[in-house]
Coordinates of C-alpha atoms in Angstrom, one line a residue:
X87 CA -13.9 -0.5 21.9
X88 CA -15.2 -1.7 18.5
X89 CA -18.4 -1.2 16.5
X90 CA -20.7 -4.2 16.4
X91 CA -20.0 -6.3 13.3
X92 CA -22.6 -5.5 10.6
X93 CA -22.7 -1.8 11.2
X94 CA -20.0 -1.4 8.5
X95 CA -20.0 -2.5 4.9
X96 CA -18.4 -5.8 3.7
X97 CA -15.2 -4.6 2.1
X98 CA -13.4 -6.7 -0.5
X99 CA -9.7 -6.0 -0.7
X100 CA -8.1 -6.7 -4.1
X101 CA -4.4 -7.0 -4.0
X102 CA -1.8 -8.3 -6.4
X103 CA -0.1 -10.8 -4.1
X104 CA -0.8 -11.7 -0.5
X105 CA 0.7 -11.6 2.0
X106 CA 3.9 -9.9 0.9
X107 CA 6.9 -9.2 3.2
X108 CA 7.4 -5.7 1.7
X109 CA 3.7 -4.8 2.2
X110 CA 3.2 -5.1 5.9
X111 CA 1.1 -1.9 5.7
X112 CA -1.7 -3.8 4.0
X113 CA -1.7 -6.5 6.6
X114 CA -1.7 -4.0 9.4
X115 CA -4.5 -2.1 7.8
X116 CA -6.6 -5.2 7.5
X117 CA -6.0 -6.2 11.1
X118 CA -7.0 -2.7 12.3
X119 CA -10.2 -2.7 10.2
X120 CA -11.1 -6.0 11.7
X121 CA -10.5 -4.6 15.1
X122 CA -12.9 -1.8 14.3
X123 CA -15.6 -4.3 13.4
X124 CA -15.3 -3.9 9.6
X125 CA -16.1 -7.2 7.7
X126 CA -13.1 -7.7 5.3
X127 CA -12.5 -10.2 2.6
X128 CA -9.2 -10.5 0.6
X129 CA -9.0 -11.3 -3.1
X130 CA -5.5 -11.8 -4.3
X131 CA -4.4 -12.0 -8.0
X132 CA -1.6 -14.3 -7.1
X133 CA 0.3 -16.0 -4.2
X134 CA 3.7 -15.2 -2.8
X135 CA 6.4 -17.6 -1.7
X136 CA 8.0 -15.1 0.6
X137 CA 8.4 -15.3 4.4
X138 CA 5.1 -14.7 6.1
X139 CA 4.9 -12.3 9.1
X140 CA 3.7 -13.8 12.4
X141 CA 0.9 -11.2 12.4
X142 CA -0.7 -12.9 9.4
X143 CA -2.0 -15.6 11.8
X144 CA -4.2 -13.0 13.5
X145 CA -6.1 -12.1 10.3
X146 CA -9.7 -13.5 10.3
X147 CA -10.6 -12.5 6.7
X148 CA -10.8 -15.3 4.2
X149 CA -8.3 -15.0 1.4
X150 CA -9.4 -16.1 -2.1
X151 CA -6.8 -16.5 -4.9
X152 CA -7.8 -15.9 -8.4
X153 CA -5.6 -18.7 -9.7
X154 CA -7.7 -21.2 -7.7
X155 CA -10.9 -20.1 -9.5
X156 CA -12.2 -21.3 -12.9
X157 CA -12.7 -18.9 -15.7
X158 CA -16.4 -18.4 -16.2
X159 CA -18.1 -17.5 -19.5
X160 CA -17.1 -14.1 -20.9
X161 CA -20.1 -12.3 -19.4
X162 CA -17.9 -9.6 -17.9
X163 CA -16.4 -8.6 -21.2
X164 CA -19.2 -6.2 -22.3
X165 CA -19.2 -4.0 -19.1
X166 CA -15.5 -4.1 -18.8
X167 CA -15.0 -3.0 -22.4
X168 CA -16.3 0.4 -21.5
X169 CA -13.0 0.9 -19.7
X170 CA -10.4 2.1 -22.2
X171 CA -7.4 -0.2 -22.6
X172 CA -8.2 -2.9 -20.2
X173 CA -5.4 -5.4 -20.1
X174 CA -6.4 -8.8 -21.3
X175 CA -4.8 -10.6 -18.4
X176 CA -6.5 -8.3 -15.9
X177 CA -9.8 -8.9 -17.7
X178 CA -9.4 -12.6 -17.3
X179 CA -8.6 -12.2 -13.6
X180 CA -11.7 -10.0 -13.1
X181 CA -13.9 -12.6 -14.8
X182 CA -12.5 -15.3 -12.4
X183 CA -13.0 -13.2 -9.3
X184 CA -16.5 -11.8 -10.1
X185 CA -18.6 -14.8 -9.1
X186 CA -16.6 -15.2 -5.8
X187 CA -16.9 -11.5 -5.0
X188 CA -20.6 -11.6 -5.7
X189 CA -21.1 -14.7 -3.5
X190 CA -19.1 -13.1 -0.7
X191 CA -21.7 -10.3 -0.1
X192 CA -19.0 -7.6 -0.7
X193 CA -20.6 -4.1 -0.8
X194 CA -17.4 -2.1 -1.5
X195 CA -14.2 -3.0 -3.3
X196 CA -10.9 -1.5 -2.4
X197 CA -7.5 -2.2 -4.1
X198 CA -4.0 -1.4 -3.1
X199 CA -1.8 0.1 -5.9
X200 CA -3.1 1.8 -9.0
X201 CA -2.0 -1.1 -11.3
X202 CA -3.4 -4.6 -11.9
X203 CA -5.3 -4.7 -8.6
X204 CA -7.1 -1.4 -9.1
X205 CA -7.9 -2.3 -12.7
X206 CA -9.3 -5.7 -11.8
X207 CA -11.3 -4.2 -8.9
X208 CA -12.7 -1.5 -11.3
X209 CA -13.8 -4.2 -13.8
X210 CA -15.5 -6.2 -11.1
X211 CA -17.1 -3.1 -9.7
X212 CA -18.6 -2.2 -13.0
X213 CA -19.9 -5.8 -13.6
X214 CA -21.5 -5.9 -10.1
X215 CA -22.4 -2.2 -9.8
X216 CA -20.2 -2.0 -6.7
X217 CA -18.4 1.2 -5.5
X218 CA -14.7 0.8 -5.9
X219 CA -11.7 2.7 -4.4
X220 CA -8.0 2.2 -4.3
X221 CA -4.9 3.3 -2.4
X222 CA -2.0 4.8 -4.5
X223 CA 1.5 4.4 -3.3
X224 CA 4.7 5.0 -5.3
X225 CA 5.7 2.9 -8.3
X226 CA 2.1 2.8 -9.4
X227 CA 2.0 6.5 -9.9
X228 CA 5.6 7.6 -10.5
X229 CA 7.2 5.0 -12.7
X230 CA 7.9 6.0 -16.3
X231 CA 5.7 3.1 -17.4
X232 CA 2.6 4.6 -15.8
X233 CA 0.1 5.7 -18.3
X234 CA -1.3 9.1 -17.3
X235 CA -4.5 8.4 -19.3
X236 CA -5.0 5.0 -17.6
X237 CA -4.3 6.5 -14.1
X238 CA -6.8 9.3 -14.8
X239 CA -9.4 6.8 -15.9
X240 CA -9.0 4.8 -12.7
X241 CA -9.3 8.0 -10.7
X242 CA -12.5 9.0 -12.5
X243 CA -14.1 5.6 -12.0
X244 CA -13.2 5.5 -8.3
X245 CA -15.7 6.3 -5.5
X246 CA -12.7 7.9 -3.8
X247 CA -8.9 7.5 -3.7
X248 CA -6.5 7.2 -0.8
X249 CA -2.8 7.9 -1.0
X250 CA 0.0 7.9 1.6
X251 CA 1.4 11.5 1.6
X252 CA 0.4 15.1 0.9
X253 CA 3.0 15.0 -1.9
X254 CA 1.2 12.2 -3.6
X255 CA -2.1 14.0 -3.4
X256 CA -0.6 16.9 -5.2
X257 CA 1.0 14.6 -7.8
X258 CA -2.3 12.8 -8.5
X259 CA -4.1 16.1 -9.0
X260 CA -1.5 17.3 -11.4
X261 CA -1.3 14.2 -13.6
X262 CA -5.1 13.5 -13.6
X263 CA -6.8 16.9 -14.0
X264 CA -9.8 15.2 -15.6
X265 CA -10.5 13.4 -12.3
X266 CA -11.1 16.5 -10.3
X267 CA -14.5 15.2 -9.2
X268 CA -13.0 12.3 -7.3
X269 CA -12.0 13.0 -3.7
X270 CA -8.4 12.1 -2.8
X271 CA -7.6 11.5 0.8
X272 CA -4.2 11.4 2.5
X273 CA -4.1 8.6 5.0
X274 CA -0.6 7.8 6.2
X275 CA 0.7 4.3 6.6
X276 CA 1.3 3.6 10.2
X277 CA 2.2 1.2 13.0
X278 CA 0.4 0.0 16.1
X279 CA 2.2 2.5 18.4
X280 CA 1.3 0.5 21.5
X281 CA 3.2 -2.5 20.1
X282 CA 6.4 -0.4 19.3
X283 CA 8.2 0.3 22.5
X284 CA 11.1 2.7 22.4
X285 CA 14.3 0.7 22.7
X286 CA 16.8 1.4 25.4
X287 CA 19.8 3.4 24.0
X288 CA 22.1 1.2 26.1
X289 CA 21.2 -1.8 24.1
X290 CA 22.4 -0.3 20.8
X291 CA 25.7 -0.8 19.1
X292 CA 27.4 1.7 16.8
X293 CA 26.0 0.0 13.7
X294 CA 24.0 1.6 10.9
X295 CA 20.9 -0.1 9.5
X296 CA 19.3 -0.1 6.1
X297 CA 16.1 -1.9 5.3
X298 CA 14.2 -2.2 2.0
X299 CA 14.0 -3.9 -1.3
X300 CA 17.4 -3.8 -3.1
X301 CA 16.2 -1.7 -6.0
X302 CA 17.5 1.6 -7.4
X303 CA 15.1 3.9 -5.6
X304 CA 16.2 2.8 -2.2
X305 CA 19.7 4.3 -2.8
X306 CA 21.6 1.5 -1.2
X307 CA 24.5 2.1 -3.6
X308 CA 24.8 5.6 -2.1
X309 CA 24.7 3.9 1.4
X310 CA 27.6 1.7 0.5
X311 CA 29.6 4.6 -0.8
X312 CA 28.9 6.5 2.4
X313 CA 30.2 3.7 4.5
X314 CA 33.4 3.6 2.4
X315 CA 33.9 7.3 3.1
X316 CA 33.2 6.8 6.8
X317 CA 35.7 4.0 7.0
X318 CA 38.6 6.5 6.4
X319 CA 37.7 8.2 9.8
X320 CA 36.0 5.3 11.6
X321 CA 37.9 2.1 10.5
X322 CA 35.5 -0.1 12.5
X323 CA 32.3 1.2 11.0
X324 CA 29.7 -1.5 10.6
X325 CA 26.4 -1.7 8.8
X326 CA 23.6 -4.1 8.0
X327 CA 21.3 -4.0 5.0
X328 CA 18.1 -6.1 5.2
X329 CA 16.2 -7.0 2.0
X330 CA 16.5 -8.7 -1.4
X331 CA 16.0 -7.4 -4.9
X332 CA 17.3 -7.1 -8.4
X333 CA 20.2 -4.9 -7.4
X334 CA 21.6 -7.4 -4.9
X335 CA 24.4 -8.7 -7.2
X336 CA 25.5 -5.2 -8.1
X337 CA 25.6 -4.2 -4.4
X338 CA 27.7 -7.3 -3.5
X339 CA 30.1 -6.4 -6.2
X340 CA 30.3 -2.8 -5.0
X341 CA 30.9 -3.9 -1.4
X342 CA 33.6 -6.3 -2.5
X343 CA 35.3 -3.7 -4.8
X344 CA 35.4 -1.2 -2.0
X345 CA 36.8 -3.7 0.5
X346 CA 33.8 -3.6 2.8
X347 CA 32.8 -7.2 3.1
X348 CA 33.7 -7.2 6.7
X349 CA 31.9 -3.9 7.3
X350 CA 28.6 -4.3 5.6
X351 CA 26.4 -7.4 6.1
X352 CA 23.7 -8.2 3.5
X353 CA 21.2 -9.9 5.7
X354 CA 18.6 -10.9 3.0
X355 CA 14.9 -10.9 3.8
X356 CA 13.8 -11.0 7.4
X357 CA 10.4 -11.3 9.1
X358 CA 9.1 -8.3 10.9
X359 CA 10.1 -9.5 14.4
X360 CA 13.7 -9.8 13.4
X361 CA 13.7 -6.4 11.6
X362 CA 12.4 -4.8 14.8
X363 CA 15.2 -6.5 16.8
X364 CA 17.8 -5.1 14.4
X365 CA 16.2 -1.6 14.8
X366 CA 16.6 -2.0 18.6
X367 CA 20.2 -3.0 18.3
X368 CA 21.5 -0.6 15.7
X369 CA 22.3 3.1 16.4
X370 CA 21.0 4.8 13.2
X371 CA 18.8 4.1 10.2
X372 CA 19.9 5.2 6.8
X373 CA 17.1 5.6 4.2
X374 CA 18.9 7.4 1.3
X375 CA 16.0 7.2 -1.2
X376 CA 16.5 8.6 -4.7
X377 CA 14.4 9.2 -7.8
X378 CA 15.2 6.3 -10.0
X379 CA 16.3 6.7 -13.7
X380 CA 12.9 5.2 -14.6
X381 CA 11.1 7.8 -12.5
X382 CA 10.2 5.4 -9.7
X383 CA 10.5 6.7 -6.2
X384 CA 9.3 5.9 -2.7
X385 CA 6.1 7.4 -1.4
X386 CA 6.9 7.4 2.3
X387 CA 8.8 4.2 3.3
X388 CA 7.1 2.3 6.2
X389 CA 10.6 1.5 7.5
X390 CA 11.1 5.1 8.4
X391 CA 7.9 5.1 10.4
X392 CA 8.9 1.9 12.2
X393 CA 12.3 3.2 13.0
X394 CA 11.0 6.4 14.5
X395 CA 8.4 4.5 16.5
X396 CA 11.2 2.5 18.3
X397 CA 13.4 5.5 18.8
X398 CA 16.0 4.8 16.0
X399 CA 17.3 8.1 14.6
X400 CA 16.8 8.4 10.8
X401 CA 18.8 10.0 8.0
X402 CA 16.9 10.3 4.8
X403 CA 16.4 12.5 1.7
X404 CA 13.8 15.0 0.5
X405 CA 12.1 12.6 -1.9
X406 CA 8.3 12.8 -2.2
X407 CA 6.6 12.6 1.2
X408 CA 9.6 11.9 3.3
X409 CA 10.0 15.5 4.7
X410 CA 6.4 15.2 6.0
X411 CA 7.8 12.9 8.7
X412 CA 11.6 13.4 8.7
X413 CA 11.9 17.1 9.5
X414 CA 15.5 18.1 9.3
X415 CA 17.0 18.9 12.7
X416 CA 13.7 18.2 14.5
X417 CA 12.7 14.5 13.9
X418 CA 15.7 13.4 11.9
X419 CA 18.3 14.5 9.4
X420 CA 17.8 15.2 5.7
X421 CA 20.6 15.1 3.1
X422 CA 20.5 15.6 -0.7
X423 CA 19.7 12.5 -2.6
X424 CA 22.6 10.8 -4.2
X425 CA 25.2 12.6 -2.0
X426 CA 27.3 10.0 -0.4
X427 CA 29.5 12.5 1.3
X428 CA 26.6 14.3 3.0
X429 CA 25.1 11.0 4.0
X430 CA 28.4 9.9 5.6
X431 CA 28.6 13.2 7.5
X432 CA 25.1 13.0 8.8
X433 CA 25.5 9.3 9.9
X434 CA 28.7 10.1 11.7
X435 CA 27.0 13.1 13.4
X436 CA 24.3 10.8 14.8
X437 CA 26.8 8.2 15.8
X438 CA 28.8 10.6 17.9
X439 CA 26.3 13.2 19.2
X440 CA 24.4 11.5 22.0
X441 CA 22.3 14.6 22.9
X442 CA 21.2 15.1 19.3
X443 CA 20.1 11.4 19.0
X444 CA 18.1 11.7 22.1
X445 CA 16.4 14.9 21.1
X446 CA 15.6 13.7 17.6
X447 CA 14.3 10.3 18.8
X448 CA 11.9 11.8 21.3
X449 CA 10.5 14.2 18.8
X450 CA 10.2 11.5 16.2
X451 CA 8.2 9.3 18.6
X452 CA 5.8 12.1 19.3
X453 CA 5.2 12.6 15.6
X454 CA 4.4 8.9 15.1
X455 CA 2.0 8.9 18.0
X456 CA 0.2 12.0 16.7
X457 CA -0.1 11.2 12.9
X458 CA 1.1 7.6 12.2
X459 CA -0.8 5.4 14.6
X460 CA -2.4 2.8 12.4
X461 CA -5.2 2.4 14.9
X462 CA -6.3 6.0 14.5
X463 CA -5.6 6.1 10.7
X464 CA -7.7 3.0 10.1
X465 CA -10.7 4.9 11.5
X466 CA -10.4 7.4 8.8
X467 CA -10.4 4.7 6.2
X468 CA -13.2 2.8 7.8
X469 CA -15.2 6.0 7.7
X470 CA -14.7 6.3 4.0
X471 CA -16.0 2.8 3.5
X472 CA -19.0 3.6 5.7
X473 CA -19.8 6.8 3.8
X474 CA -19.6 4.8 0.6
X475 CA -22.3 2.6 1.9
X476 CA -24.3 5.4 3.6
X477 CA -23.8 4.0 7.0
X478 CA -22.8 5.4 10.4
X479 CA -19.1 6.3 10.7
X480 CA -16.7 4.4 12.9
X481 CA -15.4 7.6 14.2
X482 CA -18.8 8.7 15.6
X483 CA -19.2 5.3 17.2
X484 CA -15.8 5.6 18.9
X485 CA -16.2 9.3 19.8
X486 CA -13.1 10.2 17.9
X487 CA -12.2 13.4 16.1
X488 CA -11.2 13.5 12.4
X489 CA -7.8 12.0 11.7
X490 CA -5.5 11.3 8.8
X491 CA -7.3 12.5 5.8
X492 CA -7.1 15.7 3.8

């Protein structure tokens, strides 16, 4: 059941690049909002040359790229100058997008990530007197390069802020005390639970899967060390790592140095359908996230949600919001970050203990159904947009109780 189109505001999504392979959560969010009857438009600061998920073809929203637009006269400079420290490049992008956003009939702007996208949206919002909000994730609030003053300014300007874990809510409150008047809502990233069937255990091999960008915070170097330790007891141990990133060369060198080239496959980037097939064919997912030397860390990796949805047991670490979903001994296993020995032990436990895998997988699936169903969580976000425009909530139209926000 959906609300009739027009009962919700026209929401303009401002994103850095679109569509991105590592940001399936944005595409899923847009698709669910459209299903609920929300009129959505996408404004991207740049294109991407990555693989495009098949789901992208379902998106009805028009996508406007700032690079395709002319730079109009500097009429935006005066209102934007009221924002302290506006980046010149972002100001130029905002000036390009303002006429297109005004012509589109957008009544609310929402950005993903508290970086360039949020700053551009804030500039345009000021110029057009539109309410603006954003979703904060991880690097945009944890990295050492993040300016606390700039982040606090964005929060103060926002109609509301969304973030992906309770941990993040607490962090934002701590680093931006001057934005206490802005409401911050926790709405988890999720999956369409109905489209994620639990895979048959009989179809899995004793292989370990890792998925994510090959960057420090994902902890794949710890993963490789853990496989090396496991090899002494399980000579045929096998693993697959899906993803690309700046640490790829270092990981290849580490794999070669440890004699693991026949044990660990670096599969590169893969579309969503192929990743799900790998989740259905492997026995365990390792997500050994760490806090990077630059302060960067994951918020709550979508890959963990996806794995739990298809019944793939997860081993992870207590970084940021991960324990909110991976509850040690109940929905998965948690080990100390950076501890290759503990990771190896936990992975081996899940490979050998059939009963434990079954119990953890069943409990994990229930958690996903209850709190990480993107169809339910999109309602909470749509209600925030409706409230911003003073319109009837999606939830009341669907007869749903409150979900996902705190």
